[in-house]
Tab-separated table of C-alpha atoms in Angstrom:
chain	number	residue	atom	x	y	z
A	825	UNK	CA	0.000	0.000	0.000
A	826	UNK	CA	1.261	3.305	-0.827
A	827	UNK	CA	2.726	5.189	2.446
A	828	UNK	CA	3.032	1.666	4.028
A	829	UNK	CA	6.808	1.668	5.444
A	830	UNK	CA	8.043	-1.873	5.488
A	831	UNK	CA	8.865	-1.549	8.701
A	832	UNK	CA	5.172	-0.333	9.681
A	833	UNK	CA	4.192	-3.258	7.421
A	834	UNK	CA	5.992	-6.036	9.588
A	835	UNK	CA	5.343	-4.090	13.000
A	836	UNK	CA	1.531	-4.389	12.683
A	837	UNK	CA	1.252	-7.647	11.892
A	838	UNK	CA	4.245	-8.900	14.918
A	839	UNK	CA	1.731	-6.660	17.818
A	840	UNK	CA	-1.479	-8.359	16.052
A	841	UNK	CA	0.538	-12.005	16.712
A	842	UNK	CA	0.596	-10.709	20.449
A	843	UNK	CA	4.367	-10.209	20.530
A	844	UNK	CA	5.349	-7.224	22.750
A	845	UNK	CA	6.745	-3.839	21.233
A	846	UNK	CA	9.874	-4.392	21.528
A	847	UNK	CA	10.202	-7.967	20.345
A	848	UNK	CA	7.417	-6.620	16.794
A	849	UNK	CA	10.465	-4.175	16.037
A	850	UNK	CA	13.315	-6.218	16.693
A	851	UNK	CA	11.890	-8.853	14.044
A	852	UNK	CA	10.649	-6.029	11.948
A	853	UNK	CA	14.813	-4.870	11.785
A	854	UNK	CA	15.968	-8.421	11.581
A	855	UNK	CA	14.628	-8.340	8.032
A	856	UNK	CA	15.950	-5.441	6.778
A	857	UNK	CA	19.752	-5.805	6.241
A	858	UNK	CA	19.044	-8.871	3.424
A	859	UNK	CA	16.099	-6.138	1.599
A	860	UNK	CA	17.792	-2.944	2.076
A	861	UNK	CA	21.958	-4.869	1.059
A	862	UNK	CA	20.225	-6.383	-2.543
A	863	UNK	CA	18.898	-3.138	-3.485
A	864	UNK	CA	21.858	-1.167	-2.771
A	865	UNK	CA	23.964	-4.577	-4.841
A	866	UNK	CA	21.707	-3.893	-7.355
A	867	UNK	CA	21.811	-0.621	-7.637
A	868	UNK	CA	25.619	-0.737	-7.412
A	869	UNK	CA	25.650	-3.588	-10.529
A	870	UNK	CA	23.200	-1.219	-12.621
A	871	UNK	CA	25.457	1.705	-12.224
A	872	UNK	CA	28.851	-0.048	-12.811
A	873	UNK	CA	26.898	-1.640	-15.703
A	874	UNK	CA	25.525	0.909	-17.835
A	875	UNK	CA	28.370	3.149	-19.565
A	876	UNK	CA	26.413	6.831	-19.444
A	877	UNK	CA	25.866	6.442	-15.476
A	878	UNK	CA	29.443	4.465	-14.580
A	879	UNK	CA	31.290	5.701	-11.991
A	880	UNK	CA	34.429	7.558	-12.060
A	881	UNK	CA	37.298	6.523	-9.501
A	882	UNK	CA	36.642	10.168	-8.387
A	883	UNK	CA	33.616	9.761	-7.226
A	884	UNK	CA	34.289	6.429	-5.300
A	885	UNK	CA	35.328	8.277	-2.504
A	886	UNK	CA	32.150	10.357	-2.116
A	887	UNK	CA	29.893	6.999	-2.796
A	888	UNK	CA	31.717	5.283	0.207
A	889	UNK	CA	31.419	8.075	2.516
A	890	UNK	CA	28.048	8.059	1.478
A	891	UNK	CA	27.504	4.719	2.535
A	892	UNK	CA	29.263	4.747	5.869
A	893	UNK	CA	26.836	7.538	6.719
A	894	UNK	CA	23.564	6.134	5.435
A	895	UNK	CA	25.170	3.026	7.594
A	896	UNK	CA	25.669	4.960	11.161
A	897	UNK	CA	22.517	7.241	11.079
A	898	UNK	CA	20.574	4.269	9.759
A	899	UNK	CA	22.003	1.710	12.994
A	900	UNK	CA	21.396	5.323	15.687
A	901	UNK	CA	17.940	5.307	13.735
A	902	UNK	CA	17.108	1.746	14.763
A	903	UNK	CA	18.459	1.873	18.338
A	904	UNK	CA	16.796	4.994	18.681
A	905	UNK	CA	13.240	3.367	17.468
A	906	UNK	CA	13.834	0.289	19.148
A	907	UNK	CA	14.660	1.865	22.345
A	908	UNK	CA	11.480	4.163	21.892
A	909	UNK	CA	9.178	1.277	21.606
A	910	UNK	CA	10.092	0.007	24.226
A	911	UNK	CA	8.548	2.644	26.240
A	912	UNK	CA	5.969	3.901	24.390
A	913	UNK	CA	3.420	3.022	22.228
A	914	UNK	CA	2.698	2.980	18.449
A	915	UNK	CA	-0.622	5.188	18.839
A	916	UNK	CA	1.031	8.169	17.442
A	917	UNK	CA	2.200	6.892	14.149
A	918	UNK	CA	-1.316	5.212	14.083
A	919	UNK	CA	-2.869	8.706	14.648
A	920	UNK	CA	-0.548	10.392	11.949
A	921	UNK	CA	-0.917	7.722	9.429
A	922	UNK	CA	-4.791	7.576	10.082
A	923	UNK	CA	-5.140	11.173	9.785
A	924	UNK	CA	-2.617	11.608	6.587
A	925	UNK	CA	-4.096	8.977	4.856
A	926	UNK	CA	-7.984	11.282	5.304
A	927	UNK	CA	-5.987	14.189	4.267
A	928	UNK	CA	-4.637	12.596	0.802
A	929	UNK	CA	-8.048	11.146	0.443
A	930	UNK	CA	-9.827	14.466	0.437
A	931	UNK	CA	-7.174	16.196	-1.675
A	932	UNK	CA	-7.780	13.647	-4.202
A	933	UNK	CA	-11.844	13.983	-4.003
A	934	UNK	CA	-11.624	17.596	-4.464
A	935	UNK	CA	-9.125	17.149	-7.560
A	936	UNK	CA	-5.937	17.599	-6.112
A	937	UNK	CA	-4.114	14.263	-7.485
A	938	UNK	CA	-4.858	14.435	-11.173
């Protein structure tokens, strides 16, 4: 579903199976090295593989960098989370989804998505 994260998608469905907050987002993380490491491999091939877009050894540097710091805030991101749901409950990103999704909905009835 559009707006759907994939981590909100795997959340849900761990607190419907009765597993606590914690435990939901811990599984929910578990499966996103394998998703988020073949799309960057892919994207990697597809740029090394098409001539117009290959890179340069010049930008190597800057692509690496890149990564290590998509890599840190991505790991304080998840400690962060997990740590927050620990404590707390999902309500609010219910409440913000719930009430984003009504705003899109009417945008679109009164013409705003065409």
């Amino acid at each position: 579903l559009p707006g759907v994260s994939r981590s909100g998608g795997t959340i849900t469905p761990g607190l419907v199976m009765n597993l606590n907050r914690g435990s939901a987002a811990r599984f929910s993380f578990l499966l996103a090295p394998p998703s988020v490491l073949g799309a960057g491999l892919k994207k990697l091939y597809d740029a090394l593989k098409l001539p117009a877009a290959a890179i340069t050894s010049a930008q190597w540097p800057a692509y690496t960098m890149g990564f290590i710091a998509a890599a840190i805030s991505g790991f304080l991101c998840i400690y962060f989370l997990l740590r927050f749901l620990q404590r707390n409950s999902t309500l609010p990103f219910i409440v913000y989804r719930l009430l984003l999704g009504i705003f899109l909905l009417v945008l679109i009835v009164l013409g705003f998505g065409a």
